[in-house]
Short mmCIF file of C-alpha atoms in Angstrom, two decimals:
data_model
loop_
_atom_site.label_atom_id
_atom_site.label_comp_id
_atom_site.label_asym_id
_atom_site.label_seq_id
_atom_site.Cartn_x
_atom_site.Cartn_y
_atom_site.Cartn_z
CA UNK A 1 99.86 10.20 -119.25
CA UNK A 2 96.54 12.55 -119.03
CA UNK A 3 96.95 16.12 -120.45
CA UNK A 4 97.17 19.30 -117.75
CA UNK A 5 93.77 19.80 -118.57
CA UNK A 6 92.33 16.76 -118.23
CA UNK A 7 93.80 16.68 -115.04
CA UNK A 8 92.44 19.96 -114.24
CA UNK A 9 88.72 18.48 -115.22
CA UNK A 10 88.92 15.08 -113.52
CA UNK A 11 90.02 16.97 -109.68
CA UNK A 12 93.05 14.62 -109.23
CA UNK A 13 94.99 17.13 -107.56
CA UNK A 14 97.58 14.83 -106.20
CA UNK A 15 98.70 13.88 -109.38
CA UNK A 16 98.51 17.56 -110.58
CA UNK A 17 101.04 18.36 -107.37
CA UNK A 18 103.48 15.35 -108.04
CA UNK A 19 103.38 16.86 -112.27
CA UNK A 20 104.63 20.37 -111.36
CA UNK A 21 107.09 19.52 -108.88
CA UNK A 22 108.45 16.95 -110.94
CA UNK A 23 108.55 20.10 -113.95
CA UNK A 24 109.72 22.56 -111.28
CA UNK A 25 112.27 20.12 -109.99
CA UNK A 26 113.38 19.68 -113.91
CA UNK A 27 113.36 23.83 -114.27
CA UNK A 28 115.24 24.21 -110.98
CA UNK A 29 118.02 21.61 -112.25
CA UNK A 30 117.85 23.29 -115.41
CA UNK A 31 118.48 26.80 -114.05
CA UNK A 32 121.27 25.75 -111.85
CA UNK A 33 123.03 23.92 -114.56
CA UNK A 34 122.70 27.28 -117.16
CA UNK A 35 124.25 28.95 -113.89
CA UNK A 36 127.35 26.81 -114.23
CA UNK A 37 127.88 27.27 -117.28
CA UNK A 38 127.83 31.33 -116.87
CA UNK A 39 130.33 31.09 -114.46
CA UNK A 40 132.16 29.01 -116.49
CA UNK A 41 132.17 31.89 -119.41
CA UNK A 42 132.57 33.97 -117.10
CA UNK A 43 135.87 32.46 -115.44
CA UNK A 44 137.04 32.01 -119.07
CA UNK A 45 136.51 35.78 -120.12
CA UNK A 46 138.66 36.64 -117.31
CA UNK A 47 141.20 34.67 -118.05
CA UNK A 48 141.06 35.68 -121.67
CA UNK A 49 141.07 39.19 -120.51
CA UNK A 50 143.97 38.46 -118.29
CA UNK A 51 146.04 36.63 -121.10
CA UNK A 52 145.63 40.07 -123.35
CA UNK A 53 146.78 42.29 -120.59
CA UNK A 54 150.12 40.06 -120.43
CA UNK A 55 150.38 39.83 -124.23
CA UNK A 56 149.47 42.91 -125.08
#
């Protein structure tokens, strides 16, 4: 697999395109997965929160 920059030098833009979406693609998965996982933490403070109001 050729380096960004030798990409960059040799002009093969198509391959260039089809590199960063396929990273993009990767970062977009990425992000929505790290988003799941908030919500998850988040849906587990509350019901940590929730569990110390009855307790308490």
């Amino acid at each position: 697999m050729s380096s960004f920059s030798a990409m960059l030098r040799s002009g093969d833009r198509e391959t260039l395109l089809c590199e960063g979406f396929i990273t993009l693609q990767s970062f977009s998965d990425d992000l929505a997965y790290i988003t799941e996982c908030l919500q998850t933490l988040g849906e587990l403070q509350d019901l940590v929160s929730t569990c110390s109001v009855l307790s308490g």
